[in-house]
Amino acid sequence: MNAKKKSAKSVVAVSGPTNVLIVGVGGQGVIMVSKILARLSQMQGLQVKQSEVHGMAKRGGSVFSHIRFGEEVWSPTIPMGEADVVLGLEWAEGLRWLRYLKPGSGTFISDTKRIVPPFSCRDRHHDALHGYAHHTVAEIVKQVPSAYAPNATGMAIELGNERVANTILLGVLSTVMDFPAEDWLQVLPEFVPPKTLETNLKAFEAGRHWTTQPPVPEVQEQAVPQPQAPMRRQVSLEITGEWCKSCDICVKMCPERCLALDDHQIVELVKPNACTGCRVCEWLCPDFVIAVHVDVVPLEAVSADTTTEVRI
Amino acid sequence: MSKTDGYEIRLSGTGGQGLGLGGKMLAAALSSEGLHVAQSQSYEPTSRGGMSRSDLVVSRQTADYPLATGLDYLLILDKRAISISEGMINKDAVVLVDEELVPDPPSGHFKVHALPLSRTAISLGNLRVTNVVSLGALIALGDFCSIETMEAAIKQVTPKKYAQMNLDAVRAGYELVQH
Amino acid sequence: MVESAMPLKIRQKSVDGARDEFEIRDYLRLDLFPHFLCPGCGHGIALRALLWAIHDLDIEKDQLAIVSGIGCSGRLSAYVDANTFHTTHGRPLAFAAGLKLARPDLHVIVITGDGDCLAIGGNHLIHAARRNLDITCIMMNNEVYGMTGGQVSPTTSLDRFTTTTPMGNQEPGFDACALAKGAGATFVGREVTLQTTALKNLMQEGLVHKGFSFVEVISDCTEIYGRKNDLGSSPEMVLSQKRSVLPRFDGTAVDKPFRAGNWETGILSRQERPEYYSAYRAHCHKVLGK
Amino acid sequence: MSPVPGNSPQLQSLQGNQACALGAIAAGCRLFAGYPITPSSEIAERMSKELPRVDGVFVQMEDEIASMAACLGGSLGGVKSMTATSGPGFSLKQENIGYGIQAEIPCVVINVMRGGPSTGMPTRPAQGDVMQARWGTHGDHPIIVLTPSSVQEIYQQTIQAFNFSETYRIPVIVLYDEAIGHLVDTVELPDPKDIETTDRKWATGPAEDYLPYAPDKDGIPPMPRPGDGYRTHTTGLTHLETGFPTQVPDDVTRVTSRLLDKIENHRDEIEQYELLSCGDADILIVAFGITARASERAVNMARDKGIKAGLLRPVTLWPFPEKALQELAGHAKHVLVPEMNAGQLILEIERLCAGSVPVSGINRFDGETIKPNEVLAKIEELNNG
């Protein structure tokens, strides 16, 4: 994957809080990065507020951390469109939080490494095309005021430890923040395991160094499968009403609440546009009443409703 | 076919005396001479130390009734086994007893032979061959099977490492009567 | 966290001659539907997971033998388009042993219930586990004798009401998985019906396992047991499974307790031991010099 | 056991239970599932030795019930299967024997009878399972029970049992007493190529049209073999021709009647018996197993004394050779039924004779066989009588 970058200015504002949103998936070190940033802010005598969601590591779920620092900080969370920096430790997660970036001035930093978490997609069907990740890195970089998209994981692997990708990104981050470089180097050892300190320091430097390199010429990307023509999924629910025993399991277990029992206490699809084709109803129906059919069809072939019901 | 065409043999004593094996040897010998032999044993859970018997009903064709009803040849190796056969010993039957183990043999219209069977086995170095010594004596007394046939049957039935010991024992028993 | 840890594999509909997506109707005797189970019965969910696993393993229906015992679980075999055997109470494992010994080429799956497998058939379970014949035993545990109207079973939780424990059950129950493992089962796992995909994967692992595999399915009897004990509606009972279960995706994580017995879910034990039939045949050939 | 020297290789000295095992192998039995019980264990022991040599499977199951189940399971898989037991084990097998009857699964069950009830006298002979063999499992059902009375016949009847079971798709019981089971006798085994064995009638034709329990003209449905594409359902529930359960009275009557009729309508091919001096017999003895052997001698002894005694020995105890009995009893002055129980077979004989001729019994249930003299004494008593 190609790394792209765009020159950026320093983002730390003197007045008002600075907002940094750090996102990734479980196990990448989002929390470590945010702790370092918080510590640095404290060293400058600033107020810091941090809010995080984590603990999903085992499921590969999304992890994010809001860091706000400044002379006075009230709310711990960053409102949408207010982030000065969105730091993505994983490409898709980074993209997912893009709407939090401050229009016109925000800086987007993200590893181009893609880890597609199983349940984080809007489209729950396995092997489904991941709509949000179809854009090339170049396309994304063009959309934001300022962007750094190194292949941090690739660089980390070259350094001999994939896990220091976050430190590489930290190095990149350090070039857009106003904190003195020596402060970063002073804080870093407090938060990394002593055994890996040397590699982490190298990684930090590598991240800083990467920002000084000229942009690599653009080449065609091929990592993400993309539809030939505009395609989308057509979901249809096949409901064998005769078999339905009105147990209500599908109705209550549907995450989108798109099923209901009709006048005869037989299941029906009442909110076709809400159905994602996730199959929970099919899996949990003890009477094999519902079959979910998912087809990938050209956009023009999609019927008015996202999901159609086929009654048997 | 009525029983008059054949004869019945019983080996009796206590469990562990090898009467089942003795019956098997005898059956093999008689079968080899073209006779039909129906062999049955007392089948008790207390096979050691309890009463034991092995019966052979011998006939030219398959016997109508294969279990013993009247004994023509009877071996008794323990006094406790007398009672099971008393009352079913045929007239002129041959009754062979161990002179030490059966000090007070049954009497009646049959011929009783008391011989030092176990003593002979001990002199051969193994009390456990009393059964085979007895077989030698029985065929000598009964004359229903030649010693050669018996020896061939013993070779067939006995594991190799005991063959010689058993052959010596049957010969010793046979000679107890001959001499 | 990489994609391979994702246990779920649904195949896309065939576009290029590839294998078809799982359609449960392909595996059912449709004439017999709707099936006879009560509304909300967890056995249906479990059967679906089993057939899905069978589909994904590409097991030919002709080569599939499903042996069941008596009880609600026992009736499941009839609905499957395969060689199916609805045997006597408690004995499916023994029937299956004979069938598998006679026909090692067949995939033999036993579907049984907690009463069938642990009470009247308990002896067969422990010996099937010991013997390690290549059979997969799916035990549906709904804590009750449903077919006979809701009597106490060997897995009924303490203080639960059944028609034969009108004052609440005071008998301790079996941990069926611990029992199977103790008896030597070389594959032991447990899953709840709510985690259908995890259940399907567990069954799939069990089916692939060479030797005796035991899969306990925590199933719900909503109509009889649920009502008697005021455990809520069908969806509520299914959802309640979630409260104490943390599904494992990586196959090693320790899970949270489920129900009163503090039971774990997932693959609880997996070990290598010679499979009975192949070991028997090989040994006989060796001794006979074949 | 090794062949007797000096004789033809087929002439052997063989124990009854061993003959049973050899007969099973000769009949094509390739799966034995058993559980140790006196006095039948030698069958299992011999099968464990013989089956691996013919690529069969021997398995000692965890209990009697499992043995019966595994035997049926093996047969469902298409392999001729057998189990062997004695009274207490026979009782335990009954439920699954019923399953075999209902689901029409061929298999052979050997029951070597010992004293009872309960543990009774494990090592002593008896004939107390006459009615258990007939009615041991619940419900209305047909059954075939064979009763050999010699070692030679155990061999033959075990083969016959397999042939009947395969032909009529039914568990066949071979019933003999401990005295015969443990008897070692000189037998002449037939040349393997002279042994007639019957194989199951397998389902053929398109699977779409196949109904697993739709009988052929002979009343017997061809059996599906797993893997042949028929994918049928087997159940112990009363079931339709489709194999699926029914409780519709008319359907139940039809399918259960067919089950009963498939044996009843083939009585002529199934019933076997042996007659001794029956032509002019005043005193007709009906006996089976070891008791028939004692009766055989008693009849010979009676004839020597000028008493017109005869013996009807049923080989198929069930179905009982009714016509033969009724015909002979019609000419007899007295029917005598010696049996080693308190009076079981006599009930059937009395039923069949229906008061046309006096029927009396000789009964022993003390672990001893009935001796020829006892039978003779009774014959003389009746003759003088």
JSON list of C-alpha atoms in Angstrom, two decimals, chain D residues 51-152:
[
{"chain": "D", "resi": 51, "resn": "LEU", "atom": "CA", "xyz": [-14.79, -62.36, 13.83]},
{"chain": "D", "resi": 52, "resn": "PRO", "atom": "CA", "xyz": [-11.48, -60.55, 13.30]},
{"chain": "D", "resi": 53, "resn": "ARG", "atom": "CA", "xyz": [-10.43, -63.41, 11.01]},
{"chain": "D", "resi": 54, "resn": "VAL", "atom": "CA", "xyz": [-13.32, -62.70, 8.67]},
{"chain": "D", "resi": 55, "resn": "ASP", "atom": "CA", "xyz": [-13.04, -58.89, 8.95]},
{"chain": "D", "resi": 56, "resn": "GLY", "atom": "CA", "xyz": [-16.01, -58.76, 11.25]},
{"chain": "D", "resi": 57, "resn": "VAL", "atom": "CA", "xyz": [-16.33, -56.83, 14.48]},
{"chain": "D", "resi": 58, "resn": "PHE", "atom": "CA", "xyz": [-16.67, -58.10, 18.00]},
{"chain": "D", "resi": 59, "resn": "VAL", "atom": "CA", "xyz": [-17.58, -55.62, 20.68]},
{"chain": "D", "resi": 60, "resn": "GLN", "atom": "CA", "xyz": [-18.25, -56.23, 24.32]},
{"chain": "D", "resi": 61, "resn": "MET", "atom": "CA", "xyz": [-20.74, -53.58, 25.25]},
{"chain": "D", "resi": 62, "resn": "GLU", "atom": "CA", "xyz": [-21.35, -51.98, 28.61]},
{"chain": "D", "resi": 63, "resn": "ASP", "atom": "CA", "xyz": [-24.51, -53.93, 29.35]},
{"chain": "D", "resi": 64, "resn": "GLU", "atom": "CA", "xyz": [-27.12, -56.28, 27.93]},
{"chain": "D", "resi": 65, "resn": "ILE", "atom": "CA", "xyz": [-29.31, -53.46, 26.70]},
{"chain": "D", "resi": 66, "resn": "ALA", "atom": "CA", "xyz": [-26.46, -51.86, 24.82]},
{"chain": "D", "resi": 67, "resn": "SER", "atom": "CA", "xyz": [-25.54, -55.24, 23.32]},
{"chain": "D", "resi": 68, "resn": "MET", "atom": "CA", "xyz": [-28.99, -55.65, 21.89]},
{"chain": "D", "resi": 69, "resn": "ALA", "atom": "CA", "xyz": [-29.00, -52.06, 20.67]},
{"chain": "D", "resi": 70, "resn": "ALA", "atom": "CA", "xyz": [-25.60, -52.36, 19.03]},
{"chain": "D", "resi": 71, "resn": "CYS", "atom": "CA", "xyz": [-26.68, -55.61, 17.41]},
{"chain": "D", "resi": 72, "resn": "LEU", "atom": "CA", "xyz": [-29.68, -53.83, 15.89]},
{"chain": "D", "resi": 73, "resn": "GLY", "atom": "CA", "xyz": [-27.52, -50.86, 14.94]},
{"chain": "D", "resi": 74, "resn": "GLY", "atom": "CA", "xyz": [-25.11, -53.14, 13.13]},
{"chain": "D", "resi": 75, "resn": "SER", "atom": "CA", "xyz": [-27.92, -54.77, 11.24]},
{"chain": "D", "resi": 76, "resn": "LEU", "atom": "CA", "xyz": [-29.36, -51.39, 10.31]},
{"chain": "D", "resi": 77, "resn": "GLY", "atom": "CA", "xyz": [-25.99, -50.71, 8.80]},
{"chain": "D", "resi": 78, "resn": "GLY", "atom": "CA", "xyz": [-26.45, -53.78, 6.64]},
{"chain": "D", "resi": 79, "resn": "VAL", "atom": "CA", "xyz": [-24.29, -56.28, 8.50]},
{"chain": "D", "resi": 80, "resn": "LYS", "atom": "CA", "xyz": [-25.62, -59.55, 9.87]},
{"chain": "D", "resi": 81, "resn": "SER", "atom": "CA", "xyz": [-25.46, -59.17, 13.62]},
{"chain": "D", "resi": 82, "resn": "MET", "atom": "CA", "xyz": [-25.91, -61.32, 16.68]},
{"chain": "D", "resi": 83, "resn": "THR", "atom": "CA", "xyz": [-25.94, -61.14, 20.44]},
{"chain": "D", "resi": 84, "resn": "ALA", "atom": "CA", "xyz": [-26.06, -63.87, 23.05]},
{"chain": "D", "resi": 85, "resn": "THR", "atom": "CA", "xyz": [-27.26, -63.95, 26.61]},
{"chain": "D", "resi": 86, "resn": "SER", "atom": "CA", "xyz": [-29.08, -65.84, 29.32]},
{"chain": "D", "resi": 87, "resn": "GLY", "atom": "CA", "xyz": [-32.24, -65.24, 31.34]},
{"chain": "D", "resi": 88, "resn": "PRO", "atom": "CA", "xyz": [-31.47, -62.01, 33.22]},
{"chain": "D", "resi": 89, "resn": "GLY", "atom": "CA", "xyz": [-29.81, -60.52, 30.15]},
{"chain": "D", "resi": 90, "resn": "PHE", "atom": "CA", "xyz": [-32.65, -61.72, 27.97]},
{"chain": "D", "resi": 91, "resn": "SER", "atom": "CA", "xyz": [-35.04, -59.80, 30.17]},
{"chain": "D", "resi": 92, "resn": "LEU", "atom": "CA", "xyz": [-32.96, -56.67, 29.73]},
{"chain": "D", "resi": 93, "resn": "LYS", "atom": "CA", "xyz": [-32.88, -57.05, 25.98]},
{"chain": "D", "resi": 94, "resn": "GLN", "atom": "CA", "xyz": [-36.62, -57.30, 25.60]},
{"chain": "D", "resi": 95, "resn": "GLU", "atom": "CA", "xyz": [-37.37, -53.65, 24.94]},
{"chain": "D", "resi": 96, "resn": "ASN", "atom": "CA", "xyz": [-34.92, -53.53, 22.09]},
{"chain": "D", "resi": 97, "resn": "ILE", "atom": "CA", "xyz": [-36.09, -56.88, 20.75]},
{"chain": "D", "resi": 98, "resn": "GLY", "atom": "CA", "xyz": [-39.46, -55.19, 20.49]},
{"chain": "D", "resi": 99, "resn": "TYR", "atom": "CA", "xyz": [-37.81, -52.35, 18.62]},
{"chain": "D", "resi": 100, "resn": "GLY", "atom": "CA", "xyz": [-36.29, -54.86, 16.23]},
{"chain": "D", "resi": 101, "resn": "ILE", "atom": "CA", "xyz": [-39.70, -56.37, 15.63]},
{"chain": "D", "resi": 102, "resn": "GLN", "atom": "CA", "xyz": [-41.45, -53.04, 15.14]},
{"chain": "D", "resi": 103, "resn": "ALA", "atom": "CA", "xyz": [-38.75, -51.60, 12.91]},
{"chain": "D", "resi": 104, "resn": "GLU", "atom": "CA", "xyz": [-38.27, -54.99, 11.19]},
{"chain": "D", "resi": 105, "resn": "ILE", "atom": "CA", "xyz": [-34.57, -55.36, 11.75]},
{"chain": "D", "resi": 106, "resn": "PRO", "atom": "CA", "xyz": [-33.04, -58.77, 11.11]},
{"chain": "D", "resi": 107, "resn": "CYS", "atom": "CA", "xyz": [-30.78, -60.08, 13.86]},
{"chain": "D", "resi": 108, "resn": "VAL", "atom": "CA", "xyz": [-30.20, -63.16, 15.96]},
{"chain": "D", "resi": 109, "resn": "VAL", "atom": "CA", "xyz": [-30.48, -63.37, 19.74]},
{"chain": "D", "resi": 110, "resn": "ILE", "atom": "CA", "xyz": [-29.15, -66.45, 21.49]},
{"chain": "D", "resi": 111, "resn": "ASN", "atom": "CA", "xyz": [-30.63, -67.21, 24.89]},
{"chain": "D", "resi": 112, "resn": "VAL", "atom": "CA", "xyz": [-28.94, -70.02, 26.81]},
{"chain": "D", "resi": 113, "resn": "MET", "atom": "CA", "xyz": [-31.47, -70.80, 29.50]},
{"chain": "D", "resi": 114, "resn": "ARG", "atom": "CA", "xyz": [-30.55, -71.12, 33.16]},
{"chain": "D", "resi": 115, "resn": "GLY", "atom": "CA", "xyz": [-32.53, -71.44, 36.35]},
{"chain": "D", "resi": 116, "resn": "GLY", "atom": "CA", "xyz": [-34.65, -68.47, 37.41]},
{"chain": "D", "resi": 117, "resn": "PRO", "atom": "CA", "xyz": [-36.38, -66.22, 38.23]},
{"chain": "D", "resi": 118, "resn": "SER", "atom": "CA", "xyz": [-33.85, -63.43, 38.70]},
{"chain": "D", "resi": 119, "resn": "THR", "atom": "CA", "xyz": [-30.25, -64.53, 39.17]},
{"chain": "D", "resi": 120, "resn": "GLY", "atom": "CA", "xyz": [-31.67, -67.98, 39.95]},
{"chain": "D", "resi": 121, "resn": "MET", "atom": "CA", "xyz": [-29.13, -70.70, 39.24]},
{"chain": "D", "resi": 122, "resn": "PRO", "atom": "CA", "xyz": [-26.61, -69.34, 36.78]},
{"chain": "D", "resi": 123, "resn": "THR", "atom": "CA", "xyz": [-24.89, -72.66, 36.15]},
{"chain": "D", "resi": 124, "resn": "ARG", "atom": "CA", "xyz": [-27.89, -74.93, 36.09]},
{"chain": "D", "resi": 125, "resn": "PRO", "atom": "CA", "xyz": [-30.01, -75.76, 33.07]},
{"chain": "D", "resi": 126, "resn": "ALA", "atom": "CA", "xyz": [-33.63, -74.78, 32.78]},
{"chain": "D", "resi": 127, "resn": "GLN", "atom": "CA", "xyz": [-36.31, -74.19, 30.17]},
{"chain": "D", "resi": 128, "resn": "GLY", "atom": "CA", "xyz": [-38.10, -71.38, 31.91]},
{"chain": "D", "resi": 129, "resn": "ASP", "atom": "CA", "xyz": [-37.94, -68.81, 29.11]},
{"chain": "D", "resi": 130, "resn": "VAL", "atom": "CA", "xyz": [-40.53, -70.39, 26.82]},
{"chain": "D", "resi": 131, "resn": "MET", "atom": "CA", "xyz": [-43.01, -67.63, 27.43]},
{"chain": "D", "resi": 132, "resn": "GLN", "atom": "CA", "xyz": [-40.45, -64.87, 27.80]},
{"chain": "D", "resi": 133, "resn": "ALA", "atom": "CA", "xyz": [-39.15, -65.74, 24.36]},
{"chain": "D", "resi": 134, "resn": "ARG", "atom": "CA", "xyz": [-42.68, -65.49, 23.03]},
{"chain": "D", "resi": 135, "resn": "TRP", "atom": "CA", "xyz": [-44.05, -62.57, 24.98]},
{"chain": "D", "resi": 136, "resn": "GLY", "atom": "CA", "xyz": [-41.05, -60.92, 26.61]},
{"chain": "D", "resi": 137, "resn": "THR", "atom": "CA", "xyz": [-41.42, -57.67, 24.80]},
{"chain": "D", "resi": 138, "resn": "HIS", "atom": "CA", "xyz": [-44.61, -55.73, 25.12]},
{"chain": "D", "resi": 139, "resn": "GLY", "atom": "CA", "xyz": [-47.44, -55.37, 22.69]},
{"chain": "D", "resi": 140, "resn": "ASP", "atom": "CA", "xyz": [-48.80, -57.66, 20.02]},
{"chain": "D", "resi": 141, "resn": "HIS", "atom": "CA", "xyz": [-45.95, -59.00, 18.00]},
{"chain": "D", "resi": 142, "resn": "PRO", "atom": "CA", "xyz": [-44.77, -61.91, 15.95]},
{"chain": "D", "resi": 143, "resn": "ILE", "atom": "CA", "xyz": [-41.64, -63.84, 16.85]},
{"chain": "D", "resi": 144, "resn": "ILE", "atom": "CA", "xyz": [-39.57, -66.73, 15.63]},
{"chain": "D", "resi": 145, "resn": "VAL", "atom": "CA", "xyz": [-37.95, -68.93, 18.26]},
{"chain": "D", "resi": 146, "resn": "LEU", "atom": "CA", "xyz": [-35.77, -71.90, 17.38]},
{"chain": "D", "resi": 147, "resn": "THR", "atom": "CA", "xyz": [-34.88, -74.60, 19.88]},
{"chain": "D", "resi": 148, "resn": "PRO", "atom": "CA", "xyz": [-32.00, -76.86, 18.95]},
{"chain": "D", "resi": 149, "resn": "SER", "atom": "CA", "xyz": [-31.59, -80.01, 21.01]},
{"chain": "D", "resi": 150, "resn": "SER", "atom": "CA", "xyz": [-28.06, -81.04, 20.10]},
{"chain": "D", "resi": 151, "resn": "VAL", "atom": "CA", "xyz": [-24.70, -79.48, 19.47]},
{"chain": "D", "resi": 152, "resn": "GLN", "atom": "CA", "xyz": [-25.01, -80.33, 15.81]}
]
